Amino acid sequence: MLAHASTALTPHGAGRFSYRVPARHLLGLEGMPQADLLGILEEAQFHREQLDRSGIAGRELESITVCNAFFESSTRTRVSFELAARRLGATCVSFSSTDSSTAKGETLLDTLRVIESMRVDLVVVRHSSSGAPAYLAKTLAAGVINAGDGQHEHPTQGLLDLLTLRQSWEGRFEGRRIALVGDIAHSRVARSAIHGLVTLGVQVVLAGPPTLIPQGVEALGVEVMESIDDALTGADAVMALRLQHERMDQGLLASLAEYARAWAINARRVRLMRPEALVLHPGPMNRGIEIAPDVADGERSVILAQVTNGVAVRCAVLRRCAQALTEAA
Ligand code: NCD
């Protein structure tokens, strides 16, 4: 528990990074200043390099207790938050709604208050309701990290996407163009990516079935293109997005086969992009629907690099939030 050991975040290892606006919560990338985004990415790159040198890990968060509270299914996000917390020496526990008292009718706030009473410092929350982490952040003393809320935001996913692009683009975002293709309307991944990319000066083009493009999305600083081929031609990267059936009303799509024909990222479409262009996907993938298997496994794919970067980004985010808690203590 934080109050008993406040000296853990000393300037060794990642401790040399300090942020302009330390904050104990990370709720979204909307409105995050460019300098903060770049600061997190720089630290995340440091953690990525540590991760690649096996066996090296810090103890900087040994005074911190982290609870992953997942009220929606997850593989990579939950596991990578756990790995990141443990890499930095934090105590980390996880629970999901299916094996907790929420299944018996307890409210979200009551469940999280119970967790907090066990002296948890940081709560990592995934929930199907947009705004659930913001609501908890107003009420709990713990830091709250959004691990995906409804259709709203998934900030650590946005950061890991940016880190993956930064590695291939040698740190230069301005003047680059990326196409986000598929179910934009239901995608918190797309929303966080858009906020981060636009802040860093990347040109963002959206393409997908008109029923899955939110009205007025251009106000976020992106362009919507009717033709997927136009969106991809000359692009530096494409991000394929999963059809979020679980968040859809009926009747938004004719059929999966028709969707795949019209919108899947396949080898022909990859060739429309620049020769060194990257293919991203947040996972979980539906092979043969939004992405062709040979593209997912192909030489332009950075899908597994995204997953590795997820651990690095979550190390940086946990440390950032812990630093803010320590400073406030
Ligand atoms: C995404 C999510 O849950 O928002 N997955 C992830 O965290 N990598 C995307 C999705 O479910 O399609």
Short mmCIF file of C-alpha atoms and ligand atoms in Angstrom, two decimals:
data_model
loop_
_atom_site.label_atom_id
_atom_site.label_comp_id
_atom_site.label_asym_id
_atom_site.label_seq_id
_atom_site.Cartn_x
_atom_site.Cartn_y
_atom_site.Cartn_z
CA MET A 1 0.00 0.00 0.00
CA LEU A 2 1.33 3.36 -1.09
CA ALA A 3 1.19 5.29 2.20
CA HIS A 4 3.64 2.91 3.87
CA ALA A 5 6.44 3.25 1.35
CA SER A 6 6.62 6.47 -0.57
CA THR A 7 10.24 6.33 -1.68
CA ALA A 8 9.93 3.62 -4.30
CA LEU A 9 9.71 5.91 -7.31
CA THR A 10 13.31 7.08 -7.13
CA PRO A 11 15.27 8.18 -10.20
CA HIS A 12 16.61 4.88 -11.44
CA GLY A 13 15.37 3.00 -14.46
CA ALA A 14 12.11 4.47 -15.67
CA GLY A 15 12.13 6.84 -12.71
CA ARG A 16 14.12 9.27 -14.84
CA PHE A 17 10.97 10.10 -16.80
CA SER A 18 8.74 12.77 -15.42
CA TYR A 19 5.57 14.08 -16.97
CA ARG A 20 4.39 17.62 -17.37
CA VAL A 21 0.94 16.70 -16.06
CA PRO A 22 1.21 13.68 -13.80
CA ALA A 23 -2.26 12.31 -13.24
CA ARG A 24 -3.38 9.40 -11.15
CA HIS A 25 -6.10 8.53 -13.64
CA LEU A 26 -5.90 7.67 -17.33
CA LEU A 27 -9.42 7.89 -18.71
CA GLY A 28 -8.79 8.70 -22.37
CA LEU A 29 -6.49 10.27 -24.94
CA GLU A 30 -8.96 13.02 -25.83
CA GLY A 31 -7.41 16.34 -24.89
CA MET A 32 -4.08 14.87 -23.78
CA PRO A 33 -1.37 17.38 -24.71
CA GLN A 34 1.12 16.35 -27.37
CA ALA A 35 4.02 16.64 -24.91
CA ASP A 36 2.35 14.15 -22.52
CA LEU A 37 1.65 11.70 -25.32
CA LEU A 38 5.25 11.90 -26.52
CA GLY A 39 6.52 11.57 -22.93
CA ILE A 40 4.55 8.37 -22.36
CA LEU A 41 5.72 6.95 -25.69
CA GLU A 42 9.34 7.72 -24.86
CA GLU A 43 9.08 5.94 -21.54
CA ALA A 44 7.17 3.05 -23.14
CA GLN A 45 10.01 2.65 -25.66
CA PHE A 46 12.42 2.38 -22.74
CA HIS A 47 10.25 -0.38 -21.21
CA ARG A 48 10.05 -2.10 -24.61
CA GLU A 49 13.83 -2.24 -24.79
CA GLN A 50 13.98 -3.61 -21.23
CA LEU A 51 11.39 -6.22 -22.15
CA ASP A 52 13.50 -7.36 -25.10
CA ARG A 53 16.45 -7.92 -22.76
CA SER A 54 14.96 -10.88 -20.96
CA GLY A 55 15.17 -11.11 -17.22
CA ILE A 56 15.52 -7.41 -16.52
CA ALA A 57 12.72 -5.84 -14.54
CA GLY A 58 12.43 -3.05 -12.01
CA ARG A 59 11.05 -2.90 -8.49
CA GLU A 60 9.82 0.68 -8.77
CA LEU A 61 6.20 -0.12 -8.04
CA GLU A 62 6.82 -2.48 -5.13
CA SER A 63 4.82 -0.18 -2.84
CA ILE A 64 1.85 -0.21 -5.21
CA THR A 65 -1.14 -2.54 -5.35
CA VAL A 66 -2.99 -2.83 -8.65
CA CYS A 67 -6.38 -4.46 -9.20
CA ASN A 68 -7.57 -5.38 -12.68
CA ALA A 69 -11.37 -5.19 -12.58
CA PHE A 70 -12.72 -6.57 -15.84
CA PHE A 71 -16.47 -6.46 -16.42
CA GLU A 72 -16.06 -7.44 -20.09
CA SER A 73 -14.00 -10.22 -21.66
CA SER A 74 -10.34 -9.63 -22.43
CA THR A 75 -7.19 -11.57 -23.22
CA ARG A 76 -4.34 -9.31 -24.23
CA THR A 77 -5.30 -6.18 -22.27
CA ARG A 78 -5.79 -7.98 -18.97
CA VAL A 79 -2.74 -10.22 -19.29
CA SER A 80 -0.50 -7.36 -20.35
CA PHE A 81 -1.62 -5.13 -17.46
CA GLU A 82 -0.79 -8.02 -15.11
CA LEU A 83 2.61 -8.59 -16.70
CA ALA A 84 3.40 -4.88 -16.65
CA ALA A 85 2.45 -4.50 -12.98
CA ARG A 86 4.53 -7.53 -12.02
CA ARG A 87 7.51 -6.44 -14.12
CA LEU A 88 7.67 -3.27 -12.04
CA GLY A 89 7.31 -5.12 -8.75
CA ALA A 90 3.70 -4.14 -7.95
CA THR A 91 1.29 -6.45 -6.18
CA CYS A 92 -1.36 -7.29 -8.77
CA VAL A 93 -4.71 -9.05 -8.50
CA SER A 94 -7.37 -9.52 -11.15
CA PHE A 95 -11.00 -10.38 -11.20
CA SER A 96 -13.69 -10.57 -13.85
CA SER A 97 -17.41 -9.96 -13.47
CA THR A 98 -18.21 -13.62 -14.12
CA ASP A 99 -16.29 -14.80 -11.04
CA SER A 100 -17.12 -11.88 -8.71
CA SER A 101 -20.05 -10.60 -6.66
CA THR A 102 -21.33 -8.44 -9.52
CA ALA A 103 -22.75 -11.72 -10.80
CA LYS A 104 -24.83 -11.69 -7.56
CA GLY A 105 -26.21 -8.20 -8.16
CA GLU A 106 -23.68 -5.94 -6.43
CA THR A 107 -23.35 -2.52 -8.11
CA LEU A 108 -20.17 -1.48 -9.90
CA LEU A 109 -19.47 1.22 -7.32
CA ASP A 110 -20.01 -1.10 -4.36
CA THR A 111 -17.73 -3.73 -5.89
CA LEU A 112 -14.98 -1.19 -6.51
CA ARG A 113 -15.38 0.32 -3.02
CA VAL A 114 -14.87 -3.14 -1.57
CA ILE A 115 -11.71 -3.54 -3.64
CA GLU A 116 -10.50 -0.10 -2.63
CA SER A 117 -11.06 -0.89 1.05
CA MET A 118 -8.38 -3.55 0.67
CA ARG A 119 -5.99 -0.61 0.10
CA VAL A 120 -5.66 -0.93 -3.63
CA ASP A 121 -3.81 2.05 -5.17
CA LEU A 122 -4.68 1.66 -8.85
CA VAL A 123 -7.78 0.11 -10.40
CA VAL A 124 -7.69 -0.93 -14.05
CA VAL A 125 -11.29 -1.05 -15.26
CA ARG A 126 -12.94 -2.51 -18.35
CA HIS A 127 -16.67 -2.04 -18.60
CA SER A 128 -19.38 -2.14 -21.26
CA SER A 129 -20.73 1.29 -20.22
CA SER A 130 -19.05 4.33 -21.73
CA GLY A 131 -18.08 6.60 -18.85
CA ALA A 132 -17.85 3.92 -16.14
CA PRO A 133 -14.13 4.65 -15.41
CA ALA A 134 -14.82 8.42 -15.27
CA TYR A 135 -17.63 7.81 -12.81
CA LEU A 136 -15.37 5.71 -10.60
CA ALA A 137 -12.56 8.27 -10.82
CA LYS A 138 -14.88 10.90 -9.35
CA THR A 139 -15.73 8.68 -6.40
CA LEU A 140 -12.70 6.55 -5.54
CA ALA A 141 -9.45 7.70 -3.94
CA ALA A 142 -7.56 5.13 -6.02
CA GLY A 143 -6.19 5.98 -9.45
CA VAL A 144 -8.42 4.68 -12.24
CA ILE A 145 -7.06 3.44 -15.56
CA ASN A 146 -9.54 2.88 -18.38
CA ALA A 147 -8.96 -0.50 -20.04
CA GLY A 148 -11.85 0.03 -22.47
CA ASP A 149 -15.27 1.52 -21.71
CA GLY A 150 -18.13 0.70 -24.06
CA GLN A 151 -17.74 2.56 -27.33
CA HIS A 152 -15.89 5.44 -25.71
CA GLU A 153 -12.10 5.02 -25.31
CA HIS A 154 -9.33 2.48 -24.84
CA PRO A 155 -6.38 4.76 -24.13
CA THR A 156 -3.65 2.17 -23.52
CA GLN A 157 -4.57 0.52 -26.83
CA GLY A 158 -4.28 3.91 -28.54
CA LEU A 159 -0.86 4.39 -26.94
CA LEU A 160 0.39 0.98 -28.01
CA ASP A 161 -0.77 1.67 -31.55
CA LEU A 162 1.17 4.94 -31.48
CA LEU A 163 4.25 3.22 -30.05
CA THR A 164 4.14 0.63 -32.82
CA LEU A 165 3.92 3.34 -35.48
CA ARG A 166 6.66 5.38 -33.78
CA GLN A 167 9.06 2.42 -33.99
CA SER A 168 8.59 2.03 -37.74
CA TRP A 169 8.33 5.72 -38.51
CA GLU A 170 11.48 6.57 -36.57
CA GLY A 171 9.58 8.87 -34.27
CA ARG A 172 8.14 11.10 -37.02
CA PHE A 173 4.34 11.28 -37.09
CA GLU A 174 3.75 14.48 -39.02
CA GLY A 175 3.00 14.03 -42.72
CA ARG A 176 2.06 10.35 -42.31
CA ARG A 177 -1.30 8.97 -43.34
CA ILE A 178 -3.20 6.05 -41.81
CA ALA A 179 -6.51 4.48 -42.83
CA LEU A 180 -8.84 3.07 -40.15
CA VAL A 181 -11.14 0.56 -41.81
CA GLY A 182 -14.30 -1.19 -40.65
CA ASP A 183 -16.58 -0.75 -37.66
CA ILE A 184 -15.64 2.74 -36.50
CA ALA A 185 -18.97 3.42 -34.84
CA HIS A 186 -18.63 0.83 -32.10
CA SER A 187 -14.85 0.99 -31.71
CA ARG A 188 -13.30 2.52 -28.60
CA VAL A 189 -9.96 1.52 -30.16
CA ALA A 190 -10.66 3.76 -33.14
CA ARG A 191 -11.71 6.67 -30.92
CA SER A 192 -8.56 6.59 -28.79
CA ALA A 193 -6.36 6.08 -31.86
CA ILE A 194 -7.98 9.05 -33.61
CA HIS A 195 -7.39 11.38 -30.64
CA GLY A 196 -3.75 10.35 -30.34
CA LEU A 197 -2.98 10.34 -34.05
CA VAL A 198 -4.59 13.71 -34.73
CA THR A 199 -2.74 15.28 -31.76
CA LEU A 200 0.54 14.01 -33.23
CA GLY A 201 -0.20 15.41 -36.69
CA VAL A 202 -1.03 12.19 -38.53
CA GLN A 203 -3.62 12.42 -41.30
CA VAL A 204 -6.42 9.97 -40.44
CA VAL A 205 -8.79 8.59 -43.08
CA LEU A 206 -11.79 6.45 -42.18
CA ALA A 207 -13.51 3.91 -44.45
CA GLY A 208 -16.27 1.44 -43.72
CA PRO A 209 -19.95 0.70 -44.29
CA PRO A 210 -21.90 3.98 -43.94
CA THR A 211 -23.96 2.39 -41.15
CA LEU A 212 -20.73 1.91 -39.15
CA ILE A 213 -19.27 5.42 -39.56
CA PRO A 214 -20.49 7.80 -36.82
CA GLN A 215 -22.22 10.90 -38.09
CA GLY A 216 -20.17 14.06 -37.64
CA VAL A 217 -16.94 12.16 -36.94
CA GLU A 218 -15.10 14.67 -39.16
CA ALA A 219 -15.26 17.07 -36.21
CA LEU A 220 -12.50 14.97 -34.62
CA GLY A 221 -10.16 16.08 -37.42
CA VAL A 222 -10.46 13.03 -39.68
CA GLU A 223 -11.60 12.49 -43.27
CA VAL A 224 -14.20 9.90 -44.29
CA MET A 225 -13.76 8.22 -47.69
CA GLU A 226 -16.44 6.22 -49.44
CA SER A 227 -13.97 4.04 -51.31
CA ILE A 228 -11.64 1.76 -49.37
CA ASP A 229 -9.23 1.73 -52.33
CA ASP A 230 -9.01 5.54 -52.23
CA ALA A 231 -8.44 5.44 -48.47
CA LEU A 232 -5.59 2.97 -48.83
CA THR A 233 -3.84 4.38 -51.90
CA GLY A 234 -0.52 5.88 -50.78
CA ALA A 235 -1.22 5.31 -47.06
CA ASP A 236 1.60 4.65 -44.59
CA ALA A 237 -0.51 2.27 -42.50
CA VAL A 238 -3.91 0.65 -42.15
CA MET A 239 -5.72 -0.42 -39.00
CA ALA A 240 -8.38 -3.08 -39.53
CA LEU A 241 -11.14 -3.09 -36.94
CA ARG A 242 -13.28 -5.99 -35.76
CA LEU A 243 -17.02 -5.96 -36.29
CA GLN A 244 -18.31 -5.39 -32.73
CA HIS A 245 -21.37 -7.62 -33.01
CA GLU A 246 -21.88 -7.41 -29.25
CA ARG A 247 -22.51 -3.66 -29.49
CA MET A 248 -24.64 -3.72 -32.67
CA ASP A 249 -28.34 -3.46 -33.18
CA GLN A 250 -29.68 -5.72 -35.87
CA GLY A 251 -29.65 -4.77 -39.54
CA LEU A 252 -26.44 -2.75 -39.79
CA LEU A 253 -24.85 -5.22 -42.24
CA ALA A 254 -26.14 -7.21 -45.21
CA SER A 255 -23.98 -10.31 -44.53
CA LEU A 256 -20.50 -11.19 -43.34
CA ALA A 257 -19.54 -12.44 -46.82
CA GLU A 258 -20.62 -9.15 -48.36
CA TYR A 259 -18.75 -7.22 -45.64
CA ALA A 260 -15.55 -9.19 -46.30
CA ARG A 261 -15.80 -8.60 -50.04
CA ALA A 262 -16.28 -4.87 -49.62
CA TRP A 263 -14.06 -4.03 -46.61
CA ALA A 264 -11.55 -6.78 -45.76
CA ILE A 265 -7.88 -5.83 -45.83
CA ASN A 266 -6.57 -8.32 -48.39
CA ALA A 267 -3.31 -8.65 -50.34
CA ARG A 268 -4.55 -6.61 -53.30
CA ARG A 269 -5.55 -3.75 -51.03
CA VAL A 270 -2.25 -3.85 -49.13
CA ARG A 271 -0.47 -3.30 -52.46
CA LEU A 272 -2.31 0.02 -52.88
CA MET A 273 -0.41 1.42 -49.89
CA ARG A 274 3.21 2.55 -49.81
CA PRO A 275 5.66 -0.36 -50.14
CA GLU A 276 6.77 -0.13 -46.49
CA ALA A 277 3.23 0.43 -45.14
CA LEU A 278 2.16 -1.28 -41.91
CA VAL A 279 -0.91 -3.41 -41.15
CA LEU A 280 -2.31 -3.08 -37.62
CA HIS A 281 -5.18 -4.83 -35.86
CA PRO A 282 -6.01 -4.47 -32.15
CA GLY A 283 -7.21 -8.06 -31.88
CA PRO A 284 -9.11 -10.22 -31.42
CA MET A 285 -9.08 -10.84 -35.18
CA ASN A 286 -11.82 -12.42 -37.19
CA ARG A 287 -9.69 -13.88 -39.96
CA GLY A 288 -11.39 -13.85 -43.35
CA ILE A 289 -13.83 -11.11 -42.29
CA GLU A 290 -12.06 -7.80 -41.62
CA ILE A 291 -8.58 -9.12 -42.50
CA ALA A 292 -7.34 -11.85 -44.83
CA PRO A 293 -5.20 -14.52 -43.09
CA ASP A 294 -2.23 -14.02 -45.43
CA VAL A 295 -2.23 -10.28 -44.61
CA ALA A 296 -2.54 -10.89 -40.86
CA ASP A 297 0.49 -13.20 -41.03
CA GLY A 298 2.24 -11.31 -43.82
CA GLU A 299 5.42 -9.25 -43.83
CA ARG A 300 3.66 -5.89 -43.45
CA SER A 301 1.77 -7.05 -40.33
CA VAL A 302 2.81 -5.58 -36.97
CA ILE A 303 -0.07 -7.19 -35.08
CA LEU A 304 2.12 -9.17 -32.68
CA ALA A 305 4.45 -6.22 -32.21
CA GLN A 306 1.38 -4.31 -31.03
CA VAL A 307 0.80 -6.98 -28.39
CA THR A 308 4.41 -6.80 -27.15
CA ASN A 309 4.21 -3.01 -27.09
CA GLY A 310 1.07 -3.34 -24.99
CA VAL A 311 3.14 -4.57 -22.04
CA ALA A 312 5.62 -1.70 -22.45
CA VAL A 313 2.90 0.95 -22.70
CA ARG A 314 1.14 -0.41 -19.62
CA CYS A 315 4.41 -0.27 -17.67
CA ALA A 316 4.68 3.42 -18.58
CA VAL A 317 1.05 4.16 -17.74
CA LEU A 318 1.10 2.33 -14.39
CA ARG A 319 4.24 4.18 -13.43
CA ARG A 320 2.78 7.54 -14.51
CA CYS A 321 -0.33 7.03 -12.41
CA ALA A 322 1.68 5.71 -9.46
CA GLN A 323 3.96 8.74 -9.65
CA ALA A 324 0.95 11.05 -9.43
CA LEU A 325 -0.36 9.16 -6.40
CA THR A 326 3.03 9.39 -4.70
CA GLU A 327 3.28 13.11 -5.37
CA ALA A 328 -0.20 13.64 -3.93
CA ALA A 329 0.53 11.58 -0.80
C1 NCD B 1 -10.40 -4.37 -28.38
C2 NCD B 1 -11.40 -3.99 -27.32
O1 NCD B 1 -11.72 -4.77 -26.44
O2 NCD B 1 -11.84 -2.86 -27.42
N1 NCD B 1 -9.51 -5.37 -28.05
C3 NCD B 1 -8.39 -5.04 -27.36
O3 NCD B 1 -8.44 -4.55 -26.25
N2 NCD B 1 -7.21 -5.26 -27.96
C4 NCD B 1 -10.96 -4.49 -29.72
C5 NCD B 1 -12.08 -5.46 -29.96
O4 NCD B 1 -12.66 -6.02 -29.06
O5 NCD B 1 -12.38 -5.62 -31.15
#
